[in-house]
mmCIF file of C-alpha atoms and ligand atoms in Angstrom:
data_model
loop_
_atom_site.group_PDB
_atom_site.id
_atom_site.type_symbol
_atom_site.label_atom_id
_atom_site.label_comp_id
_atom_site.label_asym_id
_atom_site.label_seq_id
_atom_site.Cartn_x
_atom_site.Cartn_y
_atom_site.Cartn_z
ATOM 1 C CA MET L 1 88.369 74.674 114.985
ATOM 2 C CA ARG L 2 89.491 77.884 113.649
ATOM 3 C CA PRO L 3 92.529 79.464 114.175
ATOM 4 C CA PHE L 4 92.359 82.788 116.132
ATOM 5 C CA ASP L 5 93.259 85.917 114.144
ATOM 6 C CA PRO L 6 96.341 87.041 115.148
ATOM 7 C CA THR L 7 96.257 90.412 113.298
ATOM 8 C CA PRO L 8 94.910 92.569 116.436
ATOM 9 C CA LEU L 9 98.429 91.278 118.272
ATOM 10 C CA ALA L 10 100.597 93.246 115.659
ATOM 11 C CA ARG L 11 101.787 96.647 116.025
ATOM 12 C CA ARG L 12 99.470 99.105 114.238
ATOM 13 C CA GLU L 13 102.177 99.976 111.743
ATOM 14 C CA VAL L 14 102.443 96.561 110.832
ATOM 15 C CA ARG L 15 98.717 95.772 110.322
ATOM 16 C CA ASP L 16 98.406 98.824 108.128
ATOM 17 C CA LEU L 17 101.360 97.805 106.069
ATOM 18 C CA GLU L 18 101.295 96.292 102.539
ATOM 19 C CA SER L 19 103.589 93.324 101.757
ATOM 20 C CA TYR L 20 106.597 93.874 99.578
ATOM 21 C CA ASN L 21 105.934 92.968 96.196
ATOM 22 C CA ALA L 22 108.900 90.859 95.414
ATOM 23 C CA GLY L 23 107.476 89.735 92.036
ATOM 24 C CA LEU L 24 106.857 86.214 90.553
ATOM 25 C CA SER L 25 109.493 83.552 89.978
ATOM 26 C CA SER L 26 110.016 81.974 86.663
ATOM 27 C CA GLU L 27 108.789 78.721 88.141
ATOM 28 C CA GLN L 28 105.448 80.300 89.049
ATOM 29 C CA VAL L 29 105.043 81.931 85.559
ATOM 30 C CA SER L 30 106.054 78.584 83.610
ATOM 31 C CA LYS L 31 103.265 76.755 85.653
ATOM 32 C CA ARG L 32 100.345 79.433 85.424
ATOM 33 C CA PHE L 33 100.933 80.302 81.660
ATOM 34 C CA GLY L 34 102.381 76.983 80.258
ATOM 35 C CA VAL L 35 105.348 78.919 78.831
ATOM 36 C CA SER L 36 108.766 77.069 78.913
ATOM 37 C CA LYS L 37 111.031 79.850 78.147
ATOM 38 C CA ILE L 38 111.002 82.657 80.601
ATOM 39 C CA ALA L 39 112.624 86.225 80.559
ATOM 40 C CA LYS L 40 112.854 87.190 84.179
ATOM 41 C CA LEU L 41 113.337 90.883 83.828
ATOM 42 C CA GLY L 42 111.412 92.043 86.777
ATOM 43 C CA SER L 43 114.163 92.111 89.584
ATOM 44 C CA ASN L 44 117.220 93.732 88.024
ATOM 45 C CA GLU L 45 119.076 90.716 88.401
ATOM 46 C CA ASN L 46 122.544 90.255 86.239
ATOM 47 C CA PRO L 47 121.925 87.870 83.306
ATOM 48 C CA TYR L 48 125.514 86.964 83.097
ATOM 49 C CA GLY L 49 126.042 85.376 86.272
ATOM 50 C CA PRO L 50 128.847 85.662 88.758
ATOM 51 C CA SER L 51 132.402 85.231 87.919
ATOM 52 C CA PRO L 52 133.407 81.412 87.429
ATOM 53 C CA GLN L 53 136.081 82.207 90.442
ATOM 54 C CA VAL L 54 133.094 82.578 92.609
ATOM 55 C CA ALA L 55 132.019 79.017 91.980
ATOM 56 C CA ALA L 56 135.360 77.677 92.593
ATOM 57 C CA ALA L 57 135.854 79.626 95.782
ATOM 58 C CA ILE L 58 132.297 78.611 97.116
ATOM 59 C CA SER L 59 133.078 74.863 96.311
ATOM 60 C CA SER L 60 136.295 75.083 98.492
ATOM 61 C CA ALA L 61 134.335 76.838 101.252
ATOM 62 C CA ILE L 62 131.637 74.540 101.497
ATOM 63 C CA ILE L 63 133.763 71.959 104.055
ATOM 64 C CA ASP L 64 133.767 74.794 106.545
ATOM 65 C CA SER L 65 130.117 75.175 106.565
ATOM 66 C CA GLY L 66 129.696 73.736 110.146
ATOM 67 C CA LEU L 67 131.811 77.046 111.509
ATOM 68 C CA TYR L 68 130.057 80.188 112.050
ATOM 69 C CA PRO L 69 131.158 82.858 109.622
ATOM 70 C CA ASP L 70 133.492 85.751 110.488
ATOM 71 C CA ALA L 71 131.061 88.205 112.240
ATOM 72 C CA SER L 72 133.101 91.073 110.906
ATOM 73 C CA CYS L 73 133.716 89.923 107.425
ATOM 74 C CA GLY L 74 137.333 90.541 107.910
ATOM 75 C CA LEU L 75 138.719 89.296 104.406
ATOM 76 C CA LEU L 76 136.322 91.126 102.484
ATOM 77 C CA ARG L 77 136.404 94.306 104.569
ATOM 78 C CA ASP L 78 140.064 94.519 104.370
ATOM 79 C CA ALA L 79 139.831 94.014 100.193
ATOM 80 C CA LEU L 80 137.006 96.452 99.913
ATOM 81 C CA ALA L 81 138.656 99.043 102.076
ATOM 82 C CA VAL L 82 141.853 98.835 99.909
ATOM 83 C CA ARG L 83 139.564 99.043 96.690
ATOM 84 C CA LEU L 84 137.656 102.017 97.967
ATOM 85 C CA GLY L 85 140.375 104.111 99.682
ATOM 86 C CA VAL L 86 138.562 104.107 103.066
ATOM 87 C CA ALA L 87 139.574 102.870 106.418
ATOM 88 C CA PRO L 88 138.307 99.331 107.036
ATOM 89 C CA GLU L 89 136.382 100.637 110.193
ATOM 90 C CA GLN L 90 134.240 102.889 107.745
ATOM 91 C CA LEU L 91 132.613 99.565 106.186
ATOM 92 C CA VAL L 92 129.471 97.856 107.645
ATOM 93 C CA PHE L 93 128.004 94.569 106.169
ATOM 94 C CA GLY L 94 124.496 93.372 105.644
ATOM 95 C CA ASN L 95 122.766 90.164 104.202
ATOM 96 C CA GLY L 96 122.090 92.177 101.213
ATOM 97 C CA SER L 97 122.040 95.966 101.327
ATOM 98 C CA GLU L 98 118.223 95.834 102.066
ATOM 99 C CA ASP L 99 119.555 94.383 105.506
ATOM 100 C CA LEU L 100 121.474 97.578 106.193
ATOM 101 C CA ILE L 101 118.223 99.727 105.149
ATOM 102 C CA ALA L 102 116.296 97.748 107.773
ATOM 103 C CA ILE L 103 118.956 98.301 110.425
ATOM 104 C CA LEU L 104 119.342 101.931 109.685
ATOM 105 C CA CYS L 105 115.707 102.404 110.057
ATOM 106 C CA ARG L 106 115.639 100.540 113.503
ATOM 107 C CA VAL L 107 118.633 102.434 114.616
ATOM 108 C CA PHE L 108 117.482 105.821 113.624
ATOM 109 C CA LEU L 109 113.822 106.157 113.212
ATOM 110 C CA ASP L 110 111.371 106.538 116.036
ATOM 111 C CA HIS L 111 107.669 106.939 116.034
ATOM 112 C CA GLY L 112 106.670 110.245 114.587
ATOM 113 C CA ASP L 113 110.109 110.994 112.859
ATOM 114 C CA THR L 114 110.174 112.348 109.406
ATOM 115 C CA LEU L 115 111.989 110.593 106.664
ATOM 116 C CA VAL L 116 112.344 112.287 103.425
ATOM 117 C CA THR L 117 112.612 110.496 100.340
ATOM 118 C CA VAL L 118 111.572 110.773 96.498
ATOM 119 C CA THR L 119 108.729 109.093 94.575
ATOM 120 C CA PRO L 120 108.665 106.889 92.635
ATOM 121 C CA ALA L 121 111.108 105.039 94.929
ATOM 122 C CA PHE L 122 112.364 101.603 95.812
ATOM 123 C CA GLY L 123 109.668 100.064 97.883
ATOM 124 C CA LEU L 124 111.832 99.179 100.917
ATOM 125 C CA HIS L 125 112.986 103.167 101.169
ATOM 126 C CA THR L 126 109.357 103.549 102.456
ATOM 127 C CA LEU L 127 108.243 100.160 104.005
ATOM 128 C CA TYR L 128 110.792 99.968 106.650
ATOM 129 C CA PRO L 129 110.454 103.595 107.808
ATOM 130 C CA GLN L 130 106.553 102.953 107.793
ATOM 131 C CA SER L 131 106.925 99.878 109.760
ATOM 132 C CA LEU L 132 108.345 102.101 112.701
ATOM 133 C CA GLY L 133 105.853 104.658 112.651
ATOM 134 C CA ALA L 134 107.911 107.362 110.788
ATOM 135 C CA HIS L 135 106.125 110.010 108.678
ATOM 136 C CA ILE L 136 107.032 109.900 105.129
ATOM 137 C CA ARG L 137 107.708 112.980 103.041
ATOM 138 C CA ALA L 138 108.192 111.864 99.431
ATOM 139 C CA VAL L 139 109.022 114.564 96.939
ATOM 140 C CA PRO L 140 107.956 113.516 93.436
ATOM 141 C CA MET L 141 110.474 113.363 90.621
ATOM 142 C CA LEU L 142 110.089 115.914 87.744
ATOM 143 C CA GLU L 143 109.190 115.546 84.208
ATOM 144 C CA GLY L 144 111.737 113.396 82.332
ATOM 145 C CA GLY L 145 112.829 111.680 85.622
ATOM 146 C CA ARG L 146 114.939 114.407 87.139
ATOM 147 C CA PHE L 147 115.295 114.961 90.858
ATOM 148 C CA ASP L 148 113.505 117.914 92.324
ATOM 149 C CA ILE L 149 116.221 119.579 94.122
ATOM 150 C CA ASP L 150 114.222 122.595 94.992
ATOM 151 C CA GLY L 151 111.554 120.046 96.381
ATOM 152 C CA LEU L 152 114.129 118.419 98.453
ATOM 153 C CA LEU L 153 115.865 121.462 99.876
ATOM 154 C CA GLU L 154 112.289 122.645 100.999
ATOM 155 C CA ALA L 155 111.670 119.360 102.452
ATOM 156 C CA LEU L 156 114.981 119.781 104.399
ATOM 157 C CA ILE L 157 114.178 122.958 105.933
ATOM 158 C CA GLU L 158 112.795 121.460 109.005
ATOM 159 C CA PRO L 159 115.552 118.912 109.369
ATOM 160 C CA PRO L 160 114.319 115.441 108.791
ATOM 161 C CA ARG L 161 115.903 112.512 110.991
ATOM 162 C CA MET L 162 116.770 110.872 107.551
ATOM 163 C CA LEU L 163 117.060 111.577 104.055
ATOM 164 C CA MET L 164 117.148 108.302 101.760
ATOM 165 C CA PHE L 165 116.910 107.729 98.142
ATOM 166 C CA SER L 166 118.753 105.892 95.266
ATOM 167 C CA SER L 167 120.952 107.460 92.667
ATOM 168 C CA PRO L 168 121.044 105.977 90.077
ATOM 169 C CA SER L 169 117.115 105.911 91.038
ATOM 170 C CA ASN L 170 115.397 102.497 91.268
ATOM 171 C CA PRO L 171 113.077 102.697 89.439
ATOM 172 C CA VAL L 172 113.600 106.005 87.331
ATOM 173 C CA GLY L 173 117.325 105.139 86.303
ATOM 174 C CA SER L 174 118.351 108.880 86.375
ATOM 175 C CA ALA L 175 120.950 110.000 88.776
ATOM 176 C CA LEU L 176 121.740 113.318 90.595
ATOM 177 C CA SER L 177 124.282 115.537 88.758
ATOM 178 C CA ALA L 178 127.436 116.783 90.456
ATOM 179 C CA SER L 179 125.743 120.305 91.133
ATOM 180 C CA GLN L 180 122.466 118.876 92.428
ATOM 181 C CA LEU L 181 124.566 116.561 94.847
ATOM 182 C CA GLU L 182 126.430 119.804 96.063
ATOM 183 C CA ARG L 183 123.158 121.745 96.531
ATOM 184 C CA LEU L 184 121.789 118.799 98.540
ATOM 185 C CA LEU L 185 124.863 118.265 100.770
ATOM 186 C CA GLU L 186 125.139 122.002 101.345
ATOM 187 C CA ALA L 187 121.643 122.033 102.635
ATOM 188 C CA LEU L 188 122.165 119.158 105.028
ATOM 189 C CA THR L 189 122.617 119.683 108.900
ATOM 190 C CA PRO L 190 124.219 117.191 111.456
ATOM 191 C CA ALA L 191 120.550 116.664 112.308
ATOM 192 C CA THR L 192 119.842 114.446 109.328
ATOM 193 C CA LEU L 193 121.257 111.119 108.412
ATOM 194 C CA LEU L 194 121.843 110.633 104.637
ATOM 195 C CA VAL L 195 121.398 107.417 103.559
ATOM 196 C CA PHE L 196 122.683 107.528 99.745
ATOM 197 C CA ASP L 197 121.752 104.166 98.039
ATOM 198 C CA GLU L 198 123.961 103.657 95.337
ATOM 199 C CA ALA L 199 123.033 100.105 94.383
ATOM 200 C CA TYR L 200 123.763 100.693 90.600
ATOM 201 C CA TYR L 201 126.929 102.425 91.267
ATOM 202 C CA GLU L 202 129.051 100.004 88.965
ATOM 203 C CA TYR L 203 126.802 100.546 86.005
ATOM 204 C CA ALA L 204 126.747 104.247 86.090
ATOM 205 C CA GLN L 205 130.393 105.215 87.040
ATOM 206 C CA GLY L 206 132.362 106.144 84.176
ATOM 207 C CA SER L 207 129.096 107.740 82.331
ATOM 208 C CA PRO L 208 129.752 111.348 81.448
ATOM 209 C CA GLY L 209 128.221 113.645 84.394
ATOM 210 C CA TYR L 210 127.941 110.690 86.893
ATOM 211 C CA PRO L 211 129.478 112.271 89.936
ATOM 212 C CA ASN L 212 131.953 110.663 92.427
ATOM 213 C CA VAL L 213 129.663 110.674 95.353
ATOM 214 C CA LEU L 214 132.027 108.884 97.836
ATOM 215 C CA ALA L 215 134.753 111.515 96.949
ATOM 216 C CA ARG L 216 132.555 114.222 97.621
ATOM 217 C CA LEU L 217 131.011 112.846 100.822
ATOM 218 C CA SER L 218 134.279 112.086 102.324
ATOM 219 C CA GLN L 219 134.464 116.041 102.473
ATOM 220 C CA GLN L 220 131.058 116.437 103.958
ATOM 221 C CA GLN L 221 130.859 117.166 107.796
ATOM 222 C CA THR L 222 127.147 115.951 108.240
ATOM 223 C CA PRO L 223 126.517 112.066 108.625
ATOM 224 C CA TRP L 224 126.016 109.856 105.742
ATOM 225 C CA ILE L 225 126.081 106.410 104.562
ATOM 226 C CA VAL L 226 126.570 105.006 101.077
ATOM 227 C CA LEU L 227 125.058 101.720 100.125
ATOM 228 C CA ARG L 228 126.201 99.278 97.620
ATOM 229 C CA THR L 229 125.616 95.878 96.898
ATOM 230 C CA PHE L 230 127.047 92.336 95.196
ATOM 231 C CA SER L 231 123.675 91.670 94.208
ATOM 232 C CA LYS L 232 123.490 93.724 90.894
ATOM 233 C CA ALA L 233 126.847 94.141 89.011
ATOM 234 C CA TYR L 234 128.618 91.315 90.535
ATOM 235 C CA SER L 235 125.469 89.095 90.068
ATOM 236 C CA LEU L 236 125.461 87.644 93.696
ATOM 237 C CA ALA L 237 121.809 88.533 94.455
ATOM 238 C CA GLY L 238 121.115 84.881 95.375
ATOM 239 C CA LEU L 239 123.805 84.833 98.179
ATOM 240 C CA ARG L 240 122.955 88.215 99.938
ATOM 241 C CA VAL L 241 125.688 90.603 100.419
ATOM 242 C CA GLY L 242 125.544 94.402 100.645
ATOM 243 C CA TYR L 243 127.635 97.026 102.238
ATOM 244 C CA GLY L 244 127.571 100.546 103.535
ATOM 245 C CA ILE L 245 130.593 103.097 103.508
ATOM 246 C CA VAL L 246 129.866 105.311 106.552
ATOM 247 C CA SER L 247 130.989 108.864 107.542
ATOM 248 C CA SER L 248 132.761 107.766 110.646
ATOM 249 C CA PRO L 249 133.308 104.403 112.488
ATOM 250 C CA ALA L 250 131.146 105.664 115.520
ATOM 251 C CA LEU L 251 128.215 105.757 112.854
ATOM 252 C CA GLY L 252 129.186 101.963 111.997
ATOM 253 C CA ASP L 253 129.281 101.149 115.801
ATOM 254 C CA LEU L 254 125.863 102.297 116.239
ATOM 255 C CA ILE L 255 124.596 99.986 113.285
ATOM 256 C CA ASP L 256 126.477 96.948 114.507
ATOM 257 C CA ARG L 257 124.557 97.322 117.703
ATOM 258 C CA LEU L 258 121.220 96.284 115.794
ATOM 259 C CA ARG L 259 122.893 94.069 113.320
ATOM 260 C CA THR L 260 122.466 90.170 113.731
ATOM 261 C CA PRO L 261 126.177 89.113 114.332
ATOM 262 C CA PHE L 262 126.322 86.507 111.657
ATOM 263 C CA ASN L 263 124.217 88.435 109.049
ATOM 264 C CA VAL L 264 126.551 87.579 106.119
ATOM 265 C CA ASN L 265 126.893 83.890 105.849
ATOM 266 C CA ARG L 266 130.304 82.184 105.337
ATOM 267 C CA ILE L 267 129.544 81.345 101.633
ATOM 268 C CA ALA L 268 128.466 84.893 100.614
ATOM 269 C CA GLN L 269 131.598 86.350 102.232
ATOM 270 C CA VAL L 270 133.916 83.996 100.227
ATOM 271 C CA ALA L 271 132.014 84.668 97.109
ATOM 272 C CA ALA L 272 131.811 88.299 97.419
ATOM 273 C CA PHE L 273 135.581 88.449 98.006
ATOM 274 C CA ALA L 274 136.082 86.002 95.004
ATOM 275 C CA ALA L 275 133.738 88.432 92.692
ATOM 276 C CA LEU L 276 135.937 91.418 93.725
ATOM 277 C CA GLN L 277 139.028 90.005 92.247
ATOM 278 C CA ASP L 278 137.664 89.294 88.730
ATOM 279 C CA GLU L 279 137.460 92.689 87.322
ATOM 280 C CA ALA L 280 137.538 91.491 83.881
ATOM 281 C CA HIS L 281 134.046 89.597 84.285
ATOM 282 C CA LEU L 282 132.613 92.728 85.902
ATOM 283 C CA LYS L 283 133.745 94.873 83.044
ATOM 284 C CA ALA L 284 132.395 92.536 80.393
ATOM 285 C CA GLY L 285 128.963 92.385 81.995
ATOM 286 C CA LEU L 286 128.635 95.983 82.687
ATOM 287 C CA GLU L 287 129.601 96.690 79.050
ATOM 288 C CA ALA L 288 127.338 94.063 77.609
ATOM 289 C CA THR L 289 124.288 95.373 79.843
ATOM 290 C CA ASN L 290 125.033 99.141 78.925
ATOM 291 C CA ARG L 291 125.203 98.294 75.264
ATOM 292 C CA GLU L 292 122.016 96.237 75.449
ATOM 293 C CA ARG L 293 120.355 99.110 77.623
ATOM 294 C CA GLU L 294 120.898 101.725 74.747
ATOM 295 C CA ARG L 295 119.560 99.016 72.006
ATOM 296 C CA VAL L 296 116.336 98.367 74.187
ATOM 297 C CA ALA L 297 115.779 101.945 74.882
ATOM 298 C CA LYS L 298 115.956 102.768 71.253
ATOM 299 C CA ALA L 299 113.667 100.146 70.307
ATOM 300 C CA LEU L 300 111.182 101.462 73.088
ATOM 301 C CA ASN L 301 111.486 105.053 71.419
ATOM 302 C CA ASP L 302 110.835 103.717 68.259
ATOM 303 C CA MET L 303 107.610 102.502 69.502
ATOM 304 C CA HIS L 304 106.622 105.881 70.403
ATOM 305 C CA LEU L 305 106.774 104.849 74.265
ATOM 306 C CA THR L 306 108.207 107.619 76.924
ATOM 307 C CA VAL L 307 111.293 106.171 78.232
ATOM 308 C CA VAL L 308 113.706 107.826 80.801
ATOM 309 C CA PRO L 309 117.378 107.748 79.813
ATOM 310 C CA SER L 310 119.138 105.276 82.318
ATOM 311 C CA LEU L 311 122.417 104.848 83.987
ATOM 312 C CA ALA L 312 121.447 101.386 85.418
ATOM 313 C CA ASN L 313 120.574 98.165 84.564
ATOM 314 C CA PHE L 314 116.721 98.752 83.920
ATOM 315 C CA LEU L 315 114.674 100.908 81.978
ATOM 316 C CA PHE L 316 111.656 102.879 83.287
ATOM 317 C CA PHE L 317 108.947 103.578 80.841
ATOM 318 C CA LYS L 318 105.528 104.719 80.431
ATOM 319 C CA THR L 319 102.626 102.956 78.430
ATOM 320 C CA ASP L 320 99.049 103.343 77.366
ATOM 321 C CA ASN L 321 97.906 100.503 79.293
ATOM 322 C CA ALA L 322 97.809 100.209 82.910
ATOM 323 C CA SER L 323 100.904 98.640 84.141
ATOM 324 C CA ASP L 324 99.366 95.831 85.794
ATOM 325 C CA SER L 325 97.238 94.693 82.719
ATOM 326 C CA LEU L 326 100.528 95.129 80.667
ATOM 327 C CA HIS L 327 102.272 93.011 83.180
ATOM 328 C CA GLU L 328 99.582 90.359 82.653
ATOM 329 C CA ALA L 329 99.967 90.620 78.928
ATOM 330 C CA LEU L 330 103.686 89.805 78.898
ATOM 331 C CA LEU L 331 103.425 87.185 81.501
ATOM 332 C CA SER L 332 101.495 85.057 78.905
ATOM 333 C CA HIS L 333 104.499 85.429 76.753
ATOM 334 C CA GLY L 334 106.920 84.320 79.403
ATOM 335 C CA VAL L 335 108.107 87.938 80.079
ATOM 336 C CA ILE L 336 108.360 89.087 83.931
ATOM 337 C CA VAL L 337 108.496 92.866 84.045
ATOM 338 C CA LYS L 338 107.846 95.119 87.276
ATOM 339 C CA PRO L 339 104.643 97.076 86.847
ATOM 340 C CA TRP L 340 104.902 100.264 89.060
ATOM 341 C CA ARG L 341 101.987 100.601 91.635
ATOM 342 C CA GLU L 342 102.664 103.797 93.364
ATOM 343 C CA PRO L 343 99.852 106.310 92.748
ATOM 344 C CA ASP L 344 100.620 108.625 89.727
ATOM 345 C CA TYR L 345 102.909 105.858 87.996
ATOM 346 C CA ARG L 346 100.341 103.025 87.330
ATOM 347 C CA HIS L 347 101.077 103.374 83.703
ATOM 348 C CA TRP L 348 104.719 103.013 84.420
ATOM 349 C CA VAL L 349 106.865 99.713 83.925
ATOM 350 C CA ARG L 350 110.405 99.062 85.035
ATOM 351 C CA VAL L 351 111.988 96.266 82.686
ATOM 352 C CA SER L 352 115.710 94.944 83.668
ATOM 353 C CA ILE L 353 117.919 94.717 80.886
ATOM 354 C CA GLY L 354 118.495 91.126 80.471
ATOM 355 C CA ASN L 355 120.930 89.242 77.648
ATOM 356 C CA ARG L 356 120.228 89.895 73.974
ATOM 357 C CA GLU L 357 118.036 86.863 73.873
ATOM 358 C CA GLN L 358 115.926 87.908 76.475
ATOM 359 C CA ASN L 359 115.484 91.437 75.780
ATOM 360 C CA ASP L 360 114.505 90.492 72.044
ATOM 361 C CA GLN L 361 111.768 88.300 73.781
ATOM 362 C CA PHE L 362 110.452 91.340 75.770
ATOM 363 C CA LEU L 363 110.485 93.511 72.856
ATOM 364 C CA ALA L 364 108.550 90.913 70.835
ATOM 365 C CA ALA L 365 105.981 90.356 73.703
ATOM 366 C CA LEU L 366 105.592 94.015 74.254
ATOM 367 C CA ALA L 367 104.923 94.820 70.512
ATOM 368 C CA ALA L 368 102.202 91.961 70.557
ATOM 369 C CA SER L 369 100.676 93.513 73.834
ATOM 370 C CA MET L 370 100.182 97.002 72.914
ATOM 371 C CA PRO L 371 97.073 98.260 71.354
ATOM 372 C CA HIS L 372 97.439 98.491 67.468
HETATM 373 C C1 PLP W 1 118.329 96.032 94.503
HETATM 374 C C2 PLP W 1 118.536 97.113 95.453
HETATM 375 C C3 PLP W 1 118.837 96.904 96.647
HETATM 376 C C4 PLP W 1 118.859 95.587 97.360
HETATM 377 O O1 PLP W 1 120.012 95.020 97.164
HETATM 378 P P1 PLP W 1 120.240 93.831 97.963
HETATM 379 O O2 PLP W 1 121.726 94.105 98.226
HETATM 380 O O3 PLP W 1 120.152 92.429 97.162
HETATM 381 O O4 PLP W 1 119.317 93.761 99.238
HETATM 382 C C5 PLP W 1 118.909 98.209 97.363
HETATM 383 N N1 PLP W 1 118.450 99.340 97.032
HETATM 384 C C6 PLP W 1 118.201 99.383 95.737
HETATM 385 C C7 PLP W 1 117.809 100.821 95.181
HETATM 386 C C8 PLP W 1 118.103 98.391 94.906
HETATM 387 O O5 PLP W 1 117.556 98.449 93.643
#
């Protein structure tokens, strides 16, 4: 018997949705191309791995795996609140920050509501809103990867329900300047929730011109949430811990209503807490990545490719090849990147900054794959 097609049973928005492009795993690439050494540079993972203290903390926590986790992430919450200088009630936690993006959309976006974002964008910033029937207004980034503040201000004249973007931008790598941030915040009204996705905060803070977004937002009278994650700089992507800093406990309370109670598991909470303590490990990883990023950027420039200066752990560059075909060519050399697929960006590729050896493998594969 042929199974009945369930598609018509799904909501219209879901039927029209494309699946998130989560990329290929190393195992899949090894198998398909018969290469053993894979440089996985498609998901902005941290090649240096978590602090050794994380492994120790996880080992001793395993014995308690039969117990549900603390639904409020108490220990982690208190430690982060002190670190960030915010009230513990100003924090919300997610199974990765993508969990919080999904929850925020379900709490705030109704059918026909407008979401303003930028393009190119992190896929989930549009996928979740679309799944709820929200109308998406995407303001294209300008030449050189700059945010189009005038364009964003125009999109805010009729206040949207939500304004969501990442800075540093995934995939572009550029960030809002202090004066751009100021203009944007001044244009917001209480009718719009600002979702400021700062997943790459740790890489960017300390760079000249990178604003202290949290400090500025604490002066802001309209509702906001800053999203951060343990997946990138802390190298805990496999354990799924993200958090948000909210403008008021009331906003945290709304988010908690649609959060599954145990969304951050016990091991993940312990791991994030331990990762937070090892500042030396964090700092060493950030320095190595930022140094390698500048080396790779220079190599791409020397190949006459257009590369956007980046404050994050990846680079966005333009090639003469269609991004999908370059991606295929790189795969055959064991290199995984992220070919961009939004209209107007199909010649753009995002490559994560790996360790030195992985970056060299990428640069060699790229040189071999480009038209001569
Ligand atoms: C990686 C990333 C996330 C997701 O992080 P998780 O905490 O692993 O879910 C969110 N936003 C942006 C912009 C990212 O690049």
